[in-house]
Coordinates of C-alpha atoms and ligand atoms in Angstrom, one line a residue:
M8 CA 147.3 95.9 75.9
C9 CA 150.6 94.3 76.4
G10 CA 151.5 92.7 79.7
I11 CA 154.8 93.4 81.4
V12 CA 156.6 91.7 84.3
G13 CA 160.0 92.3 86.0
I14 CA 161.5 90.3 88.9
V15 CA 164.6 91.1 90.9
G16 CA 164.8 87.7 92.7
Q17 CA 166.8 85.1 94.5
A18 CA 166.3 82.0 92.3
P19 CA 166.3 81.7 88.4
V20 CA 163.5 84.1 87.3
A21 CA 162.7 83.0 83.8
P22 CA 160.1 80.3 84.8
L23 CA 158.6 82.7 87.3
I24 CA 158.3 85.4 84.6
V25 CA 156.5 83.0 82.3
D26 CA 154.2 82.0 85.1
A27 CA 153.3 85.7 85.7
L28 CA 152.9 86.3 81.9
K29 CA 150.3 83.5 81.8
R30 CA 148.2 85.7 84.0
L31 CA 148.7 88.6 81.7
E32 CA 148.1 86.8 78.4
Y33 CA 144.6 88.2 78.4
R34 CA 146.2 91.5 77.5
G35 CA 147.7 90.3 74.3
Y36 CA 149.1 87.2 72.7
D37 CA 150.8 88.1 69.4
S38 CA 154.2 87.3 70.7
A39 CA 156.1 87.0 74.0
G40 CA 159.6 87.2 75.3
V41 CA 161.8 87.1 78.4
A42 CA 165.3 88.6 79.1
T43 CA 167.5 87.9 82.0
I44 CA 171.0 88.9 83.1
A45 CA 173.3 86.0 84.1
A46 CA 177.1 86.1 84.6
G47 CA 177.2 89.7 83.5
K48 CA 175.4 88.9 80.2
L49 CA 172.0 89.9 78.8
G50 CA 170.2 86.8 77.4
R51 CA 166.8 86.8 75.6
R52 CA 164.3 84.3 74.3
R53 CA 161.4 85.5 72.2
A54 CA 158.7 83.7 70.2
E55 CA 155.9 84.8 67.8
G56 CA 152.4 83.8 68.8
K57 CA 151.1 82.6 72.1
L58 CA 153.1 82.1 75.3
I59 CA 153.2 78.4 74.8
N60 CA 155.7 79.0 72.0
L61 CA 158.0 80.9 74.3
E62 CA 157.7 78.2 76.9
R63 CA 158.8 75.6 74.3
R64 CA 161.7 77.9 73.3
L65 CA 162.8 78.2 76.9
Q66 CA 162.6 74.4 77.4
D67 CA 165.0 74.0 74.5
E68 CA 167.2 76.9 75.5
P69 CA 166.7 77.8 79.1
L70 CA 167.8 81.2 80.5
D71 CA 169.7 81.5 83.8
G72 CA 169.6 84.7 85.9
T73 CA 167.9 86.0 89.1
I74 CA 166.9 89.2 87.5
G75 CA 164.7 89.5 84.4
I76 CA 161.9 91.2 82.5
G77 CA 159.1 89.6 80.4
H78 CA 156.4 90.7 78.0
T79 CA 153.3 89.4 76.2
R80 CA 152.4 91.6 73.2
W81 CA 149.4 93.0 71.5
A82 CA 151.0 94.6 68.4
T83 CA 150.6 98.3 67.7
H84 CA 153.8 99.2 65.8
G85 CA 155.1 96.5 63.6
V86 CA 153.7 93.1 62.7
P87 CA 153.6 90.3 65.3
N88 CA 156.8 88.4 64.7
E89 CA 159.8 87.4 66.7
T90 CA 161.9 90.5 65.7
N91 CA 159.2 92.9 67.0
A92 CA 158.7 90.8 70.1
H93 CA 159.9 92.4 73.4
P94 CA 162.3 92.7 75.2
H95 CA 164.2 95.1 73.0
F96 CA 167.9 95.7 73.5
S97 CA 170.2 98.6 72.9
K98 CA 173.8 97.8 73.9
D99 CA 173.5 97.2 77.7
V100 CA 169.8 98.2 78.0
A101 CA 166.9 95.8 77.9
I102 CA 163.3 97.0 77.9
V103 CA 159.7 95.9 77.8
H104 CA 156.8 98.3 77.1
N105 CA 153.1 98.5 77.2
G106 CA 151.5 101.4 75.4
I107 CA 152.3 103.7 72.5
I108 CA 155.2 106.2 72.2
E109 CA 153.4 108.9 70.2
N110 CA 156.6 110.9 69.2
F111 CA 158.5 107.7 68.2
A112 CA 159.0 108.7 64.6
E113 CA 160.6 112.0 65.5
L114 CA 162.8 110.3 68.2
R115 CA 163.7 107.5 65.8
T116 CA 164.9 110.0 63.2
G117 CA 167.2 111.7 65.7
L118 CA 168.6 108.4 66.9
I119 CA 169.3 107.2 63.4
A120 CA 171.1 110.4 62.8
D121 CA 173.2 109.7 65.9
G122 CA 174.2 106.3 64.5
Y123 CA 171.7 104.0 66.3
E124 CA 170.5 101.0 64.2
F125 CA 167.0 99.7 64.6
A126 CA 166.4 96.0 64.5
S127 CA 162.6 96.2 64.8
Q128 CA 159.6 98.2 63.6
T129 CA 158.5 99.0 67.1
D130 CA 158.1 102.2 68.9
T131 CA 159.6 100.5 72.0
E132 CA 163.1 100.1 70.5
V133 CA 163.3 103.9 70.5
V134 CA 163.1 104.0 74.3
A135 CA 165.9 101.4 74.6
H136 CA 168.2 103.5 72.3
L137 CA 167.2 106.7 74.1
V138 CA 168.3 105.3 77.4
S139 CA 171.5 104.0 75.7
R140 CA 172.2 107.4 74.3
E141 CA 171.9 109.0 77.7
L142 CA 174.3 106.4 79.2
A143 CA 176.7 107.2 76.4
K144 CA 176.6 110.8 77.4
G145 CA 177.9 109.7 80.8
L146 CA 174.8 109.6 82.9
G147 CA 174.4 106.7 85.4
P148 CA 171.6 104.1 84.8
V149 CA 169.0 105.8 87.0
E150 CA 169.7 109.3 85.6
A151 CA 169.7 107.9 82.0
A152 CA 166.3 106.3 82.4
H153 CA 164.9 109.6 83.9
A154 CA 166.4 111.6 81.0
A155 CA 164.9 109.3 78.5
L156 CA 161.5 109.3 80.1
R157 CA 161.4 113.1 79.9
Q158 CA 161.6 112.8 76.1
L159 CA 158.7 110.5 75.7
E160 CA 155.2 111.5 74.7
G161 CA 152.3 109.0 74.8
A162 CA 151.1 106.3 77.0
F163 CA 153.5 103.8 78.5
A164 CA 154.3 101.4 81.2
L165 CA 158.0 100.4 81.1
A166 CA 160.5 98.1 82.7
I167 CA 164.1 98.7 82.1
M168 CA 167.1 96.6 83.1
Y169 CA 170.8 97.1 82.6
R170 CA 173.7 94.7 82.0
G171 CA 176.1 95.5 84.8
D172 CA 173.5 96.0 87.5
E173 CA 171.9 92.7 88.6
D174 CA 170.0 94.4 91.5
M175 CA 167.8 96.9 89.7
I176 CA 164.8 97.3 87.4
I177 CA 163.4 100.7 86.6
G178 CA 159.6 100.9 86.2
A179 CA 157.7 103.8 84.8
R180 CA 154.1 104.6 84.3
N181 CA 152.3 107.2 82.2
G182 CA 148.8 105.8 81.4
P183 CA 148.8 102.0 81.4
P184 CA 148.9 100.5 84.9
L185 CA 152.0 99.3 86.7
A186 CA 152.2 97.6 90.1
V187 CA 155.2 97.0 92.3
G188 CA 155.1 93.8 94.4
H189 CA 157.1 93.5 97.6
G190 CA 158.5 90.1 98.4
E191 CA 161.0 88.6 100.9
G192 CA 164.3 89.8 99.6
E193 CA 162.7 89.9 96.1
M194 CA 160.8 92.6 94.3
Y195 CA 158.4 92.5 91.3
L196 CA 156.9 94.7 88.7
G197 CA 153.7 93.7 86.8
S198 CA 150.9 95.2 84.7
D199 CA 148.5 94.2 87.4
A200 CA 148.4 92.7 90.9
I201 CA 146.9 89.4 89.6
A202 CA 150.1 88.8 87.6
L203 CA 152.1 89.1 90.8
S204 CA 149.6 87.2 93.0
P205 CA 151.7 83.9 93.2
F206 CA 154.6 85.9 94.6
T207 CA 153.0 88.5 96.8
N208 CA 149.9 90.4 97.9
A209 CA 151.8 93.4 99.1
I210 CA 151.4 95.9 96.2
T211 CA 152.3 99.5 95.5
Y212 CA 150.6 101.0 92.5
L213 CA 152.5 103.6 90.6
E214 CA 150.5 106.7 89.6
D215 CA 150.7 108.5 86.3
G216 CA 154.0 110.2 85.8
D217 CA 155.7 108.0 88.4
W218 CA 158.9 106.1 87.9
A219 CA 160.5 103.7 90.3
V220 CA 163.9 102.3 91.1
V221 CA 163.2 98.7 92.2
R222 CA 165.9 96.8 94.0
R223 CA 165.8 93.5 96.1
G224 CA 165.8 95.5 99.3
S225 CA 164.3 98.8 98.4
L226 CA 161.8 100.8 96.4
E227 CA 162.2 104.5 95.5
I228 CA 159.5 106.3 93.6
F229 CA 159.9 109.6 91.8
D230 CA 157.7 112.0 89.8
I231 CA 158.7 113.1 86.4
D232 CA 160.7 116.0 87.8
G233 CA 162.8 113.6 89.9
N234 CA 161.2 114.5 93.2
R235 CA 160.7 111.5 95.7
V236 CA 157.1 110.6 96.1
E237 CA 155.4 108.3 98.5
R238 CA 152.8 105.7 97.4
R239 CA 150.9 103.6 99.7
R240 CA 151.7 99.9 100.0
Q241 CA 148.5 97.9 100.2
Q242 CA 147.3 94.3 100.5
S243 CA 145.9 93.2 97.1
V244 CA 142.7 91.2 97.1
G245 CA 143.8 89.8 93.8
T246 CA 143.3 86.1 93.6
S247 CA 145.8 83.7 92.1
Y248 CA 143.0 82.6 89.9
L249 CA 145.1 80.8 87.4
V250 CA 143.6 79.1 85.7
D251 CA 141.2 76.3 85.6
K252 CA 138.6 75.6 83.0
G253 CA 137.1 72.8 85.2
N254 CA 135.2 70.4 82.9
Y255 CA 134.6 73.1 80.3
R256 CA 136.3 73.3 76.9
H257 CA 136.8 77.0 77.1
F258 CA 136.8 79.7 79.7
M259 CA 134.0 81.4 77.8
E260 CA 131.8 78.3 78.2
K261 CA 132.7 78.1 81.9
E262 CA 132.0 81.8 82.4
I263 CA 128.6 81.5 80.6
H264 CA 127.7 78.8 83.1
E265 CA 128.9 80.8 86.1
Q266 CA 126.3 83.4 85.5
P267 CA 123.5 82.2 87.8
E268 CA 125.9 82.3 90.7
V269 CA 127.7 85.6 89.9
V270 CA 124.6 87.5 89.0
S271 CA 123.0 86.3 92.2
Q272 CA 126.0 87.5 94.2
T273 CA 126.0 90.8 92.5
L274 CA 122.3 91.4 93.0
A275 CA 122.6 90.4 96.7
H276 CA 125.2 93.2 97.1
Y277 CA 122.8 95.9 95.8
L278 CA 119.4 94.6 96.9
D279 CA 118.0 93.9 100.3
F280 CA 115.7 91.0 99.4
A281 CA 114.2 90.6 102.8
N282 CA 112.9 94.2 103.0
G283 CA 112.3 94.6 99.3
V284 CA 114.5 97.6 98.8
A285 CA 117.4 98.6 96.6
R286 CA 120.2 99.5 99.0
R287 CA 121.2 103.1 99.3
G288 CA 124.9 102.2 99.7
D289 CA 127.6 104.9 99.2
T290 CA 126.8 106.2 95.8
P291 CA 128.9 109.3 95.1
F292 CA 125.9 111.2 93.8
D293 CA 122.4 111.9 95.0
F294 CA 120.0 110.5 92.5
A295 CA 117.3 112.8 93.7
K296 CA 119.4 115.9 92.9
I297 CA 121.0 115.1 89.6
D298 CA 119.2 115.9 86.4
R299 CA 121.3 114.0 83.9
L300 CA 123.6 111.0 84.0
A301 CA 126.5 110.8 81.5
V302 CA 127.6 107.3 80.8
A303 CA 130.6 106.2 78.8
A304 CA 132.2 102.7 78.2
C305 CA 133.5 100.6 75.4
G306 CA 132.4 97.4 73.6
T307 CA 130.2 95.1 75.7
A308 CA 130.4 97.4 78.7
Y309 CA 129.0 100.2 76.5
L310 CA 126.1 98.0 75.4
A311 CA 125.4 97.3 79.1
G312 CA 125.2 101.0 79.6
L313 CA 122.8 101.3 76.6
V314 CA 120.5 98.9 78.3
G315 CA 120.9 100.9 81.5
K316 CA 119.8 104.1 79.7
Y317 CA 116.4 102.4 79.0
W318 CA 116.1 101.5 82.7
F319 CA 117.1 104.8 84.2
E320 CA 114.9 106.7 81.9
R321 CA 111.9 104.4 82.2
Y322 CA 111.9 103.7 85.9
A323 CA 113.7 106.7 87.4
R324 CA 112.8 109.3 84.7
L325 CA 116.5 110.2 84.8
P326 CA 117.8 111.3 81.3
V327 CA 121.0 109.5 80.3
D328 CA 123.6 110.5 77.7
I329 CA 125.6 107.6 76.7
D330 CA 128.6 107.4 74.4
V331 CA 131.3 105.0 73.4
A332 CA 134.2 106.3 75.4
S333 CA 136.4 106.9 72.4
E334 CA 133.9 109.5 71.2
F335 CA 132.9 110.8 74.6
R336 CA 136.5 111.8 75.4
Y337 CA 136.8 114.1 72.4
R338 CA 133.3 115.5 71.8
E339 CA 133.5 118.0 74.6
M340 CA 130.2 117.3 76.1
P341 CA 129.0 120.1 78.4
L342 CA 128.3 118.8 81.9
T343 CA 125.8 120.9 83.9
R344 CA 126.3 121.4 87.6
D345 CA 123.6 118.8 88.3
S346 CA 125.2 116.1 86.0
A347 CA 126.8 113.0 87.3
A348 CA 129.0 110.6 85.4
L349 CA 129.0 106.8 85.3
F350 CA 131.7 104.6 83.7
I351 CA 131.5 100.9 83.1
S352 CA 134.4 98.7 82.6
Q353 CA 135.2 95.0 83.4
S354 CA 138.9 95.6 83.6
G355 CA 138.8 99.1 84.9
E356 CA 141.8 99.9 82.7
T357 CA 140.3 100.7 79.3
A358 CA 142.2 103.8 78.1
D359 CA 139.3 105.6 76.4
T360 CA 137.0 105.0 79.4
L361 CA 139.7 106.3 81.7
A362 CA 140.2 109.3 79.6
S363 CA 136.5 110.0 79.6
L364 CA 136.5 109.7 83.4
R365 CA 139.3 112.2 83.6
Y366 CA 137.4 114.6 81.3
C367 CA 134.5 114.5 83.7
R368 CA 136.8 114.9 86.7
Q369 CA 138.1 118.2 85.2
A370 CA 134.5 119.3 84.5
G371 CA 133.8 118.7 88.2
A372 CA 131.1 116.0 87.9
P373 CA 130.8 113.4 90.6
I374 CA 132.0 110.1 89.3
G375 CA 130.8 106.5 89.8
A376 CA 132.2 103.4 88.1
I377 CA 130.9 100.0 87.6
V378 CA 134.0 97.8 87.6
N379 CA 134.9 94.2 88.0
V380 CA 138.5 94.8 89.1
R381 CA 138.2 96.8 92.3
E382 CA 141.9 97.8 92.4
S383 CA 141.9 99.1 88.8
T384 CA 142.8 102.6 87.8
I385 CA 139.2 103.5 86.9
A386 CA 138.1 102.2 90.3
R387 CA 140.8 104.2 92.1
E388 CA 140.1 107.4 90.2
S389 CA 136.3 107.3 90.8
D390 CA 134.5 109.0 93.7
G391 CA 132.6 105.7 94.3
I392 CA 132.5 102.3 92.8
F393 CA 129.8 99.8 92.1
P394 CA 131.5 96.5 91.9
T395 CA 130.3 93.6 89.8
L396 CA 130.9 90.4 91.6
A397 CA 131.7 88.4 88.5
G398 CA 135.1 87.1 89.6
P399 CA 138.0 87.1 87.1
E400 CA 136.8 86.9 83.5
I401 CA 139.4 85.2 81.3
G402 CA 137.7 84.7 78.0
V403 CA 138.3 87.8 75.8
A404 CA 134.6 87.8 74.9
S405 CA 132.8 89.3 77.8
T406 CA 129.9 87.2 79.2
K407 CA 129.4 87.1 82.9
A408 CA 130.8 90.6 83.4
F409 CA 128.1 91.8 81.0
T410 CA 125.2 90.2 82.9
C411 CA 126.7 91.4 86.2
Q412 CA 126.9 95.0 84.8
L413 CA 123.2 94.7 83.8
A414 CA 122.4 93.4 87.3
V415 CA 124.1 96.5 88.8
L416 CA 122.5 98.9 86.4
A417 CA 119.0 97.5 87.0
S418 CA 119.5 97.7 90.8
L419 CA 120.8 101.3 90.5
A420 CA 117.8 102.2 88.3
V421 CA 115.4 100.9 90.9
R422 CA 117.3 102.8 93.6
A423 CA 117.2 105.9 91.5
A424 CA 113.5 105.5 90.8
A425 CA 112.8 105.2 94.6
E426 CA 115.0 108.2 95.5
R427 CA 113.5 110.3 92.8
G428 CA 110.0 109.4 93.9
H429 CA 108.9 107.7 90.7
I430 CA 108.1 104.4 92.4
D431 CA 106.5 103.8 95.7
A432 CA 107.6 101.2 98.3
A433 CA 105.2 98.6 96.9
R434 CA 106.5 98.9 93.4
E435 CA 110.1 98.9 94.6
R436 CA 109.3 95.6 96.5
V437 CA 107.9 94.1 93.3
L438 CA 110.9 95.2 91.2
V439 CA 113.4 93.9 93.8
R440 CA 111.6 90.5 93.9
E441 CA 111.6 90.4 90.1
L442 CA 115.3 91.1 90.0
S443 CA 115.9 88.4 92.6
E444 CA 114.5 85.9 90.2
A445 CA 117.1 86.5 87.5
P446 CA 119.5 83.8 88.5
K447 CA 116.7 81.2 88.4
Y448 CA 115.7 82.2 84.9
I449 CA 119.4 82.4 83.7
N450 CA 119.7 78.8 84.9
Q451 CA 116.6 77.8 82.8
A452 CA 118.0 79.7 79.8
L453 CA 121.3 77.6 80.1
K454 CA 119.2 74.5 79.4
L455 CA 118.7 75.8 75.9
A456 CA 122.3 74.9 75.1
P457 CA 121.6 71.7 73.1
Q458 CA 119.0 73.5 70.8
I459 CA 121.3 76.4 70.3
E460 CA 124.3 74.2 69.6
K461 CA 122.3 72.5 66.8
L462 CA 121.4 75.8 65.3
A463 CA 125.0 77.1 65.6
R464 CA 126.1 74.3 63.3
E465 CA 124.0 75.9 60.5
L466 CA 125.1 79.4 61.5
S467 CA 128.7 78.4 61.1
Q468 CA 128.1 77.9 57.4
V469 CA 127.0 81.5 56.7
K470 CA 129.0 84.7 55.9
H471 CA 126.7 87.4 57.3
V472 CA 124.1 87.6 60.0
L473 CA 121.7 90.4 61.0
Y474 CA 120.4 90.8 64.6
L475 CA 117.3 92.8 65.3
G476 CA 115.6 94.0 68.4
R477 CA 113.6 96.9 69.8
D478 CA 113.8 98.7 73.2
T479 CA 116.3 96.9 75.5
N480 CA 116.5 94.2 72.9
Y481 CA 118.2 96.6 70.5
P482 CA 121.4 96.8 72.6
L483 CA 121.1 93.0 73.0
A484 CA 121.0 92.8 69.2
L485 CA 124.2 94.8 69.0
E486 CA 125.7 92.6 71.7
G487 CA 124.7 89.4 69.9
A488 CA 126.4 90.7 66.7
L489 CA 129.5 91.8 68.6
K490 CA 129.9 88.5 70.3
L491 CA 129.4 86.5 67.1
K492 CA 131.9 88.6 65.1
E493 CA 134.6 88.7 67.7
I494 CA 134.8 85.0 68.3
S495 CA 133.5 83.3 65.1
Y496 CA 134.8 86.0 62.6
I497 CA 131.4 85.9 60.9
H498 CA 130.3 89.3 59.8
A499 CA 127.3 90.4 61.9
E500 CA 125.3 93.6 62.4
G501 CA 122.9 94.6 65.0
Y502 CA 120.0 97.0 64.3
A503 CA 117.0 98.5 66.0
A504 CA 114.3 96.5 64.3
G505 CA 112.5 99.7 63.3
E506 CA 115.5 100.8 61.3
L507 CA 115.4 97.7 59.1
K508 CA 113.4 99.4 56.4
H509 CA 115.8 102.4 56.4
G510 CA 118.6 100.5 54.7
P511 CA 119.6 97.1 56.0
I512 CA 116.5 95.5 54.4
A513 CA 118.5 95.7 51.1
L514 CA 120.7 93.0 52.5
I515 CA 118.0 90.4 53.0
D516 CA 118.0 87.4 50.7
E517 CA 117.6 83.7 51.1
Q518 CA 121.2 83.4 52.4
M519 CA 120.7 85.9 55.2
P520 CA 119.9 84.6 58.7
V521 CA 118.1 87.3 60.7
I522 CA 118.1 86.8 64.5
V523 CA 115.2 88.6 66.1
I524 CA 115.1 89.1 69.8
A525 CA 111.4 89.6 70.6
P526 CA 109.9 88.5 73.9
H527 CA 106.2 89.2 74.1
D528 CA 106.4 92.8 75.4
R529 CA 104.4 96.0 74.7
I530 CA 106.0 96.4 71.3
F531 CA 106.1 92.8 70.3
E532 CA 103.6 93.4 67.4
K533 CA 105.8 96.0 65.9
T534 CA 108.7 93.6 65.8
V535 CA 106.4 91.0 64.3
S536 CA 105.8 93.4 61.4
N537 CA 109.5 93.7 60.9
M538 CA 109.8 89.9 60.8
Q539 CA 107.1 89.8 58.2
E540 CA 109.2 92.2 56.1
V541 CA 112.1 89.9 56.4
A542 CA 110.1 86.8 55.6
A543 CA 108.5 88.5 52.6
R544 CA 112.1 88.8 51.1
G545 CA 113.1 85.2 51.8
G546 CA 115.3 86.0 54.9
K547 CA 115.7 83.1 57.3
I548 CA 114.4 84.2 60.7
I549 CA 115.7 82.8 64.0
L550 CA 113.3 84.1 66.6
I551 CA 114.4 84.4 70.3
T552 CA 111.3 84.9 72.3
D553 CA 109.2 83.6 75.2
A554 CA 106.3 81.1 75.1
R555 CA 103.7 83.8 74.4
G556 CA 105.8 85.3 71.7
A557 CA 106.3 81.9 70.1
A558 CA 102.6 81.3 70.1
Q559 CA 101.7 84.7 68.6
S560 CA 104.5 85.4 66.2
S561 CA 102.6 84.2 63.0
V562 CA 105.8 84.2 61.0
D563 CA 107.6 81.2 59.6
T564 CA 111.0 80.8 61.2
L565 CA 114.0 78.7 60.6
D566 CA 114.1 78.1 64.4
T567 CA 112.5 79.6 67.4
I568 CA 114.3 79.6 70.7
V569 CA 111.9 79.8 73.6
V570 CA 113.4 81.6 76.6
P571 CA 111.5 81.6 79.9
D572 CA 108.7 84.1 80.4
V573 CA 110.3 86.7 82.6
P574 CA 109.4 90.1 84.1
E575 CA 110.3 93.0 81.9
I576 CA 113.2 94.3 84.1
I577 CA 115.2 91.1 83.9
S578 CA 114.4 90.3 80.3
P579 CA 117.8 91.7 79.0
I580 CA 119.7 89.7 81.6
V581 CA 118.0 86.5 80.6
H582 CA 118.0 87.1 76.9
A583 CA 121.8 87.8 76.9
L584 CA 122.3 84.0 77.4
P585 CA 121.1 82.8 74.0
M586 CA 123.2 85.5 72.4
Q587 CA 126.3 84.3 74.2
M588 CA 125.6 80.6 73.6
L589 CA 124.9 81.1 69.9
A590 CA 128.2 82.9 69.4
Y591 CA 130.1 80.4 71.5
Y592 CA 128.8 77.3 69.7
T593 CA 129.2 78.8 66.3
A594 CA 132.8 79.7 67.1
V595 CA 133.4 76.1 68.3
F596 CA 132.1 74.8 65.0
M597 CA 134.2 77.2 63.1
G598 CA 137.2 76.0 65.1
T599 CA 138.4 79.4 66.1
D600 CA 140.4 80.3 69.2
V601 CA 137.4 81.0 71.3
D602 CA 139.1 82.4 74.4
Q603 CA 141.8 84.3 72.6
P604 CA 140.3 85.4 69.3
R605 CA 142.6 86.8 66.7
N606 CA 143.7 90.5 66.9
L607 CA 141.8 91.1 70.2
A608 CA 143.0 91.6 73.7
K609 CA 141.0 91.5 76.9
S610 CA 142.2 94.8 78.3
V611 CA 142.6 97.7 75.9
T612 CA 145.0 100.2 77.5
V613 CA 145.8 102.2 74.3
E614 CA 143.6 104.6 72.3
Ligands
M6R714 O1 137.4 96.1 80.3 P1 136.3 96.8 79.6 O2 134.9 96.4 80.1 O3 136.5 98.3 79.7 O4 136.4 96.4 78.1 C1 135.6 97.0 77.1 C2 135.7 96.3 75.8 O5 137.0 96.2 75.4 C3 135.1 94.8 76.0 O6 133.8 94.8 76.4 C4 135.2 94.1 74.6 O7 134.3 94.7 73.7 C5 134.9 92.6 74.7 N1 135.8 91.9 74.0 C6 133.5 92.3 74.3 O8 133.3 90.9 74.4

């Protein structure tokens, strides 16, 4: 959740560290800080809030030094203020940390008893003092770091630097990712390869339990017992995407508008349009042989998986168990010999999703992952990956990654249906053609922006919103509510429309907008009945439907958004667009920080 950087360089590193932190700001933006060593002294600048505040601080009070570490924080222990901002110091030790030290309270008590004073409320400061205490016992810097690491429980990526050694940073990984970058007479550490992309594409990823001694001219990696280990150096395909909104106000707006292109690229990867087949590819499991697919993911990725469940079960008759990963990892789900597991993650680093994957690994199930970042930990630990070709997604609210995940899931469902003998070649051809039309219809849906923007002005005045849908529109209702609350801070709930009368109907009054996603499908009439129930109680209905649905809805609405008439299989992909735009424009009217909403982070590498 936090982003960390370290550079053992040739030129002053503070500006370079800030540059790398900009690429990591998606991981958290509660505070930021940089420390360097110059002329034998540790120097530090920290600032509450976004990175821009740190940059201003550094303009006023620059830092010299060709070795340094930096951090952008998503607060876990201690409020987001300057005192709790990293780097943390203990005598000659400077440290930045991503993760949670679970035994920090116990360690802190022992350190206080030994006379160490704590300046912050963070768990990280414990690590700085632990290393210091080991130094005070007479260990050298490398041995002291190793001894401290052995005392830590929890998840961490760390960079440690010592006053007195201007040629060494120690990195350690147990859980959250950490990459070492190889330069010309310079070395780098970063939470991901993208952070290091302006400096180098030559990357070595540390594995769990690894710690590394990084010097200008060398890299040594050890396991937790202190044995030397070898890790492959590879060429990262990470792009130095930073960071251009083009003519858009926000990344989220840009990413919404990129969807026709990226969904098209993603579909082309999985579908052979010329021959009308879903490509077999190198799936790590045989759809014809498995009898159950376990799916786990978080947030929007989970909701993509929930849509996928409808598709796999409907088209391929393949039963799907789907959980939010934070539940999956602890509920001890039995996996039969014929089960396979599928994980979905934009970042490929989400801690709960990764833990669920590891649970399935232990259970012996073959593992596939739908990921947007191909070098991520989830990608590396899977037996096979299904990439989404969304490109880097910068906005914290997921948009294009979601529709690309849907594109992959729909393509896989068609493939599974064919492999399991539930559709013939003619039906497969039809489904592939229908999927190929998704980008065209997404483009048409984007043209609804002016109407949706107008409606969003009204929505920005309300305190609560209900979203309703049936079938694949139920996960879309959940996604619409998630999108609205995360960027506009308006309370929103998504429900299966049929559940309305089992509780939420009590909320309906004249103040309550109810957004109903109801294209004219086989259960359209059922949803119309639910709308009648809302209308009878004075609720304000905003109907998202197609032309046939609009003509036949027979219910008074506050507004009706008419989405193109589309084949059933691409309906969720196309209907996602009005959900995203409604949330986006509402947030713009509310004046919130659309791309970096409060309290959130793009990549959630803690439990
Ligand atoms: O990187 P992941 O796809 O694993 O992230 C999962 C969720 O944290 C993510 O989808 C989150 O819910 C988004 N902010 C939703 O817009």
